[in-house]
mmCIF file of C-alpha atoms in Angstrom:
data_model
loop_
_atom_site.group_PDB
_atom_site.id
_atom_site.type_symbol
_atom_site.label_atom_id
_atom_site.label_comp_id
_atom_site.label_asym_id
_atom_site.label_seq_id
_atom_site.Cartn_x
_atom_site.Cartn_y
_atom_site.Cartn_z
ATOM 1 C CA MET A 96 -19.193 11.848 22.158
ATOM 2 C CA ASP A 97 -19.348 15.476 23.324
ATOM 3 C CA ALA A 98 -22.577 17.421 23.015
ATOM 4 C CA GLY A 99 -22.825 19.185 19.685
ATOM 5 C CA GLU A 100 -20.337 16.895 17.963
ATOM 6 C CA VAL A 101 -21.648 15.625 14.619
ATOM 7 C CA PRO A 102 -20.547 12.074 13.733
ATOM 8 C CA LYS A 103 -19.245 11.510 10.222
ATOM 9 C CA ASN A 104 -21.985 8.960 9.557
ATOM 10 C CA SER A 105 -24.723 11.510 10.149
ATOM 11 C CA SER A 106 -27.589 12.025 7.712
ATOM 12 C CA THR A 107 -25.438 14.441 5.677
ATOM 13 C CA VAL A 108 -23.314 11.520 4.461
ATOM 14 C CA ASP A 109 -24.606 8.851 2.097
ATOM 15 C CA ASP A 110 -23.014 5.845 3.810
ATOM 16 C CA SER A 111 -24.686 3.461 1.375
ATOM 17 C CA LYS A 112 -22.040 4.404 -1.173
ATOM 18 C CA LEU A 113 -19.328 3.187 1.216
ATOM 19 C CA ILE A 114 -20.685 -0.362 1.120
ATOM 20 C CA ALA A 115 -18.481 -2.504 -1.090
ATOM 21 C CA THR A 116 -20.418 -4.481 -3.695
ATOM 22 C CA SER A 117 -19.611 -7.390 -5.967
ATOM 23 C CA SER A 118 -19.492 -4.988 -8.911
ATOM 24 C CA ASP A 119 -16.656 -2.963 -7.359
ATOM 25 C CA ASP A 120 -13.123 -3.629 -8.502
ATOM 26 C CA TYR A 121 -10.556 -4.481 -5.823
ATOM 27 C CA SER A 122 -9.283 -0.890 -5.585
ATOM 28 C CA SER A 123 -12.758 0.542 -4.980
ATOM 29 C CA ARG A 124 -13.552 -2.144 -2.402
ATOM 30 C CA LEU A 125 -10.358 -1.347 -0.548
ATOM 31 C CA ILE A 126 -10.967 2.415 -0.549
ATOM 32 C CA LYS A 127 -14.578 2.063 0.607
ATOM 33 C CA SER A 128 -13.680 -0.349 3.396
ATOM 34 C CA SER A 129 -10.746 1.843 4.439
ATOM 35 C CA ILE A 130 -13.081 4.816 4.882
ATOM 36 C CA SER A 131 -15.865 2.898 6.629
ATOM 37 C CA HIS A 132 -13.438 1.241 9.073
ATOM 38 C CA GLY A 133 -11.508 4.418 9.900
ATOM 39 C CA ILE A 134 -8.302 3.333 8.177
ATOM 40 C CA LEU A 135 -8.554 6.275 5.793
ATOM 41 C CA LYS A 136 -9.366 9.344 7.865
ATOM 42 C CA PHE A 137 -10.082 12.915 6.867
ATOM 43 C CA GLY A 138 -9.109 15.928 8.954
ATOM 44 C CA THR A 139 -5.863 17.756 9.703
ATOM 45 C CA PHE A 140 -2.732 15.635 10.054
ATOM 46 C CA GLU A 141 0.903 16.700 10.329
ATOM 47 C CA LEU A 142 3.177 14.364 8.376
ATOM 48 C CA LYS A 143 6.830 13.585 9.091
ATOM 49 C CA SER A 144 7.689 15.996 6.296
ATOM 50 C CA GLY A 145 5.972 18.800 8.216
ATOM 51 C CA ARG A 146 3.213 19.107 5.638
ATOM 52 C CA ILE A 147 -0.368 19.376 6.833
ATOM 53 C CA SER A 148 -2.368 16.680 5.080
ATOM 54 C CA PRO A 149 -6.188 16.577 4.855
ATOM 55 C CA TYR A 150 -6.155 12.784 4.997
ATOM 56 C CA PHE A 151 -4.271 10.027 6.775
ATOM 57 C CA TYR A 152 -4.040 6.359 5.831
ATOM 58 C CA ASN A 153 -3.248 4.152 8.834
ATOM 59 C CA SER A 154 -2.559 0.685 7.472
ATOM 60 C CA GLY A 155 -1.900 -0.551 11.007
ATOM 61 C CA LEU A 156 -5.687 -0.631 11.408
ATOM 62 C CA PHE A 157 -6.020 -3.636 9.115
ATOM 63 C CA ASN A 158 -6.221 -5.488 12.410
ATOM 64 C CA THR A 159 -9.082 -7.983 12.078
ATOM 65 C CA GLY A 160 -9.376 -11.199 10.136
ATOM 66 C CA TYR A 161 -11.872 -9.648 7.731
ATOM 67 C CA LEU A 162 -9.740 -6.579 7.017
ATOM 68 C CA LEU A 163 -6.543 -8.605 6.692
ATOM 69 C CA ASN A 164 -8.228 -10.916 4.190
ATOM 70 C CA LEU A 165 -9.478 -7.889 2.263
ATOM 71 C CA LEU A 166 -5.948 -6.477 2.184
ATOM 72 C CA GLY A 167 -4.466 -9.774 1.037
ATOM 73 C CA LEU A 168 -7.108 -10.153 -1.658
ATOM 74 C CA SER A 169 -6.332 -6.642 -2.914
ATOM 75 C CA TYR A 170 -2.588 -7.326 -3.179
ATOM 76 C CA ALA A 171 -3.187 -10.724 -4.770
ATOM 77 C CA SER A 172 -5.670 -9.293 -7.278
ATOM 78 C CA LYS A 173 -3.179 -6.619 -8.325
ATOM 79 C CA ILE A 174 -0.434 -9.215 -8.738
ATOM 80 C CA ILE A 175 -2.660 -11.447 -10.873
ATOM 81 C CA GLU A 176 -3.571 -8.407 -12.970
ATOM 82 C CA LEU A 177 0.169 -7.882 -13.542
ATOM 83 C CA LYS A 178 1.028 -11.570 -13.959
ATOM 84 C CA ASP A 179 2.565 -11.044 -17.405
ATOM 85 C CA GLU A 180 4.757 -8.263 -16.025
ATOM 86 C CA LEU A 181 5.684 -9.629 -12.590
ATOM 87 C CA GLU A 182 7.541 -12.931 -12.334
ATOM 88 C CA PHE A 183 8.846 -13.817 -8.885
ATOM 89 C CA ASP A 184 9.518 -16.740 -6.550
ATOM 90 C CA VAL A 185 9.334 -15.050 -3.138
ATOM 91 C CA ILE A 186 7.282 -12.243 -1.617
ATOM 92 C CA PHE A 187 9.316 -10.175 0.844
ATOM 93 C CA GLY A 188 7.697 -8.026 3.545
ATOM 94 C CA PRO A 189 9.899 -5.485 5.350
ATOM 95 C CA ALA A 190 9.470 -5.392 9.132
ATOM 96 C CA TYR A 191 7.097 -4.505 10.535
ATOM 97 C CA LYS A 192 4.036 -3.602 8.464
ATOM 98 C CA GLY A 193 5.218 -5.606 5.494
ATOM 99 C CA ILE A 194 5.204 -8.868 7.474
ATOM 100 C CA PRO A 195 1.433 -9.531 7.556
ATOM 101 C CA ILE A 196 1.116 -8.162 4.018
ATOM 102 C CA ALA A 197 3.590 -10.708 2.643
ATOM 103 C CA SER A 198 2.005 -13.555 4.608
ATOM 104 C CA ILE A 199 -1.623 -12.932 3.658
ATOM 105 C CA THR A 200 -0.751 -12.095 0.040
ATOM 106 C CA ALA A 201 1.054 -15.410 -0.415
ATOM 107 C CA ALA A 202 -1.923 -17.243 1.094
ATOM 108 C CA GLU A 203 -4.436 -15.401 -1.102
ATOM 109 C CA LEU A 204 -2.415 -16.029 -4.261
ATOM 110 C CA ASN A 205 -2.378 -19.739 -3.465
ATOM 111 C CA ARG A 206 -6.146 -19.658 -2.894
ATOM 112 C CA LEU A 207 -6.865 -17.801 -6.141
ATOM 113 C CA ASP A 208 -4.427 -19.688 -8.377
ATOM 114 C CA PRO A 209 -3.004 -22.766 -6.616
ATOM 115 C CA ILE A 210 -1.505 -24.172 -9.794
ATOM 116 C CA LYS A 211 0.720 -21.132 -10.319
ATOM 117 C CA TYR A 212 1.339 -20.074 -6.714
ATOM 118 C CA HIS A 213 1.254 -23.215 -4.539
ATOM 119 C CA ALA A 214 5.046 -23.161 -4.155
ATOM 120 C CA LEU A 215 5.335 -19.389 -3.773
ATOM 121 C CA GLY A 216 7.596 -18.487 -0.864
ATOM 122 C CA PHE A 217 7.369 -15.554 1.505
ATOM 123 C CA SER A 218 9.854 -14.086 3.918
ATOM 124 C CA PHE A 219 10.535 -11.046 6.053
ATOM 125 C CA ASP A 220 13.390 -9.498 7.949
ATOM 126 C CA ARG A 221 14.107 -8.706 11.565
ATOM 127 C CA LYS A 222 15.026 -5.246 12.747
ATOM 128 C CA GLU A 223 17.932 -6.822 14.637
ATOM 129 C CA ALA A 224 19.886 -9.985 13.886
ATOM 130 C CA LYS A 225 19.243 -13.003 16.116
ATOM 131 C CA SER A 226 22.243 -15.042 17.273
ATOM 132 C CA HIS A 227 20.345 -18.054 18.686
ATOM 133 C CA GLY A 228 17.698 -20.412 17.350
ATOM 134 C CA GLU A 229 17.404 -20.083 13.578
ATOM 135 C CA GLY A 230 19.576 -16.949 13.774
ATOM 136 C CA GLY A 231 20.148 -14.313 11.131
ATOM 137 C CA THR A 232 17.913 -11.501 9.940
ATOM 138 C CA ILE A 233 15.657 -13.348 7.466
ATOM 139 C CA ILE A 234 12.683 -15.495 8.460
ATOM 140 C CA GLY A 235 10.825 -17.642 5.962
ATOM 141 C CA SER A 236 11.768 -18.662 2.464
ATOM 142 C CA PRO A 237 15.478 -18.370 1.561
ATOM 143 C CA LEU A 238 16.253 -15.587 -0.894
ATOM 144 C CA LYS A 239 19.382 -16.983 -2.543
ATOM 145 C CA GLY A 240 18.894 -17.445 -6.263
ATOM 146 C CA LYS A 241 15.260 -16.353 -6.055
ATOM 147 C CA ARG A 242 13.382 -13.548 -7.787
ATOM 148 C CA VAL A 243 11.955 -11.392 -5.016
ATOM 149 C CA LEU A 244 8.984 -9.010 -4.997
ATOM 150 C CA ILE A 245 8.798 -6.498 -2.138
ATOM 151 C CA VAL A 246 5.363 -5.678 -0.682
ATOM 152 C CA ASP A 247 4.793 -2.807 1.745
ATOM 153 C CA ASP A 248 2.084 -0.347 2.745
ATOM 154 C CA VAL A 249 3.463 2.924 1.387
ATOM 155 C CA ILE A 250 6.722 4.568 0.306
ATOM 156 C CA THR A 251 7.280 7.804 2.188
ATOM 157 C CA ALA A 252 10.987 8.534 1.812
ATOM 158 C CA GLY A 253 12.160 5.260 0.290
ATOM 159 C CA THR A 254 14.469 4.366 3.192
ATOM 160 C CA ALA A 255 12.772 1.045 4.006
ATOM 161 C CA ILE A 256 12.659 0.014 0.349
ATOM 162 C CA ARG A 257 16.352 0.781 -0.166
ATOM 163 C CA HIS A 258 17.182 -1.273 2.930
ATOM 164 C CA SER A 259 15.034 -4.148 1.664
ATOM 165 C CA ILE A 260 16.685 -4.128 -1.762
ATOM 166 C CA LYS A 261 20.110 -4.246 -0.110
ATOM 167 C CA THR A 262 18.957 -7.097 2.137
ATOM 168 C CA ILE A 263 17.741 -9.080 -0.866
ATOM 169 C CA HIS A 264 21.030 -8.573 -2.720
ATOM 170 C CA ASP A 265 23.079 -9.386 0.396
ATOM 171 C CA HIS A 266 21.255 -12.717 0.682
ATOM 172 C CA GLY A 267 21.784 -13.641 -2.957
ATOM 173 C CA GLY A 268 18.312 -12.784 -4.183
ATOM 174 C CA VAL A 269 17.253 -10.931 -7.322
ATOM 175 C CA PHE A 270 15.063 -7.890 -6.714
ATOM 176 C CA VAL A 271 12.304 -7.660 -9.347
ATOM 177 C CA GLY A 272 9.896 -4.954 -8.173
ATOM 178 C CA VAL A 273 7.717 -3.378 -5.501
ATOM 179 C CA LEU A 274 3.992 -3.383 -4.781
ATOM 180 C CA VAL A 275 2.559 -0.946 -2.231
ATOM 181 C CA ASN A 276 -0.946 -0.294 -0.994
ATOM 182 C CA LEU A 277 -1.075 3.492 -1.447
ATOM 183 C CA ASP A 278 0.618 5.900 -3.836
ATOM 184 C CA ARG A 279 0.140 9.378 -2.356
ATOM 185 C CA GLN A 280 1.253 10.917 -5.676
ATOM 186 C CA GLU A 281 2.940 13.836 -3.954
ATOM 187 C CA LYS A 282 6.329 15.484 -4.248
ATOM 188 C CA SER A 283 9.090 14.176 -2.021
ATOM 189 C CA GLY A 284 10.710 17.015 -0.089
ATOM 190 C CA ASP A 285 11.951 19.710 -2.460
ATOM 191 C CA SER A 286 11.900 17.364 -5.448
ATOM 192 C CA LEU A 287 9.361 17.601 -8.245
ATOM 193 C CA ARG A 288 9.137 13.805 -8.194
ATOM 194 C CA SER A 289 7.402 11.512 -5.728
ATOM 195 C CA ALA A 290 9.285 9.072 -3.509
ATOM 196 C CA ILE A 291 7.992 6.284 -5.746
ATOM 197 C CA GLN A 292 9.311 7.977 -8.894
ATOM 198 C CA ILE A 293 12.696 8.512 -7.234
ATOM 199 C CA VAL A 294 12.941 4.829 -6.267
ATOM 200 C CA GLU A 295 11.905 3.777 -9.779
ATOM 201 C CA ALA A 296 14.636 5.910 -11.345
ATOM 202 C CA GLU A 297 17.302 4.930 -8.816
ATOM 203 C CA PHE A 298 16.806 1.175 -9.215
ATOM 204 C CA ASN A 299 15.455 1.075 -12.777
ATOM 205 C CA THR A 300 12.366 -0.714 -11.530
ATOM 206 C CA LYS A 301 8.603 -0.334 -11.388
ATOM 207 C CA VAL A 302 6.735 0.427 -8.170
ATOM 208 C CA HIS A 303 3.129 -0.693 -8.512
ATOM 209 C CA SER A 304 0.301 0.407 -6.229
ATOM 210 C CA ILE A 305 -3.197 -0.820 -5.451
ATOM 211 C CA ILE A 306 -4.726 2.609 -4.896
ATOM 212 C CA LYS A 307 -3.666 6.150 -5.731
ATOM 213 C CA LEU A 308 -4.709 9.524 -4.354
ATOM 214 C CA ASP A 309 -6.475 10.267 -7.647
ATOM 215 C CA GLN A 310 -8.659 7.183 -7.149
ATOM 216 C CA ILE A 311 -9.539 8.220 -3.596
ATOM 217 C CA ILE A 312 -10.540 11.684 -4.786
ATOM 218 C CA THR A 313 -12.675 10.226 -7.581
ATOM 219 C CA LEU A 314 -14.504 7.906 -5.191
ATOM 220 C CA VAL A 315 -15.013 10.572 -2.509
ATOM 221 C CA HIS A 316 -16.476 12.830 -5.212
ATOM 222 C CA SER A 317 -19.292 10.291 -5.643
ATOM 223 C CA ILE A 318 -20.293 10.321 -1.952
ATOM 224 C CA ASP A 319 -22.701 12.977 -0.702
ATOM 225 C CA GLY A 320 -21.573 14.724 2.476
ATOM 226 C CA TYR A 321 -17.834 14.764 1.763
ATOM 227 C CA GLN A 322 -17.712 18.022 -0.199
ATOM 228 C CA ASN A 323 -15.377 19.744 2.266
ATOM 229 C CA GLU A 324 -13.034 16.750 2.437
ATOM 230 C CA LEU A 325 -13.006 16.589 -1.348
ATOM 231 C CA LEU A 326 -12.096 20.268 -1.643
ATOM 232 C CA GLN A 327 -9.291 19.936 0.914
ATOM 233 C CA MET A 328 -7.788 16.937 -0.894
ATOM 234 C CA GLN A 329 -8.006 18.665 -4.261
ATOM 235 C CA ASN A 330 -6.262 21.733 -2.823
ATOM 236 C CA TYR A 331 -3.574 19.525 -1.274
ATOM 237 C CA ARG A 332 -3.034 17.753 -4.590
ATOM 238 C CA ASP A 333 -2.800 21.097 -6.398
ATOM 239 C CA GLN A 334 -0.102 22.233 -3.965
ATOM 240 C CA TRP A 335 1.933 19.063 -3.433
ATOM 241 C CA GLY A 336 0.870 16.631 -6.139
ATOM 242 C CA ILE A 337 3.234 15.437 -8.837
ATOM 243 C CA LYS A 338 2.510 16.609 -12.349
ATOM 244 C CA PRO A 339 1.177 14.023 -14.821
ATOM 245 C CA PRO A 340 3.629 12.948 -17.532
ATOM 246 C CA PRO A 341 3.330 14.831 -20.835
ATOM 247 C CA GLN A 342 1.071 13.259 -23.447
ATOM 248 C CA ASN A 343 2.697 12.061 -26.669
#
């Protein structure tokens, strides 16, 4: 560390509030652990869209057994919460980041509710078809005749999700919905809708998420020492955030 550089865990930040507790719900645990392990970072980040974001969520950093289990538990907890709404036979993870998500989520669901989920299948696709060995583009549980739930980290433009839906249909599966880790709740390009809202309208489906930008802002608001980060995220949301639906 260079001289004069102040680490984020200095005395100005109340790190005790980043410690996940048994009283936290799964979303809060995931947000706290994402901040404390550097998965959710604050600063200045240029996105593919060209926007300058005050935060960046790097799901590729769920790279230890502990963090992967935490991620799987979060997905599984959300699915169990939605069990009356989501009925599926196979979890599908798009290559590449969706692969470990699908695997650990299936394992966690079996651990939490083995009676309901012991026969749950999971599968993922290859970027390129393989002509030898097992061949094809799909690895894992067959999709034909199965209800398939897609799990991924985030929807940015919707390209990967559209490809996954086509893959499921091409292999005789029935697409039933999407679950992602983070909903950035921001406008997609020049649209007034988010990428998630566009996908929902295009495929007449529901895209569920574990955490939303609003939840991150609420949690950061409770932590001393993050006032500047909070202000930057609020300003970003004011500029690029989607508008809440009108109240009836």
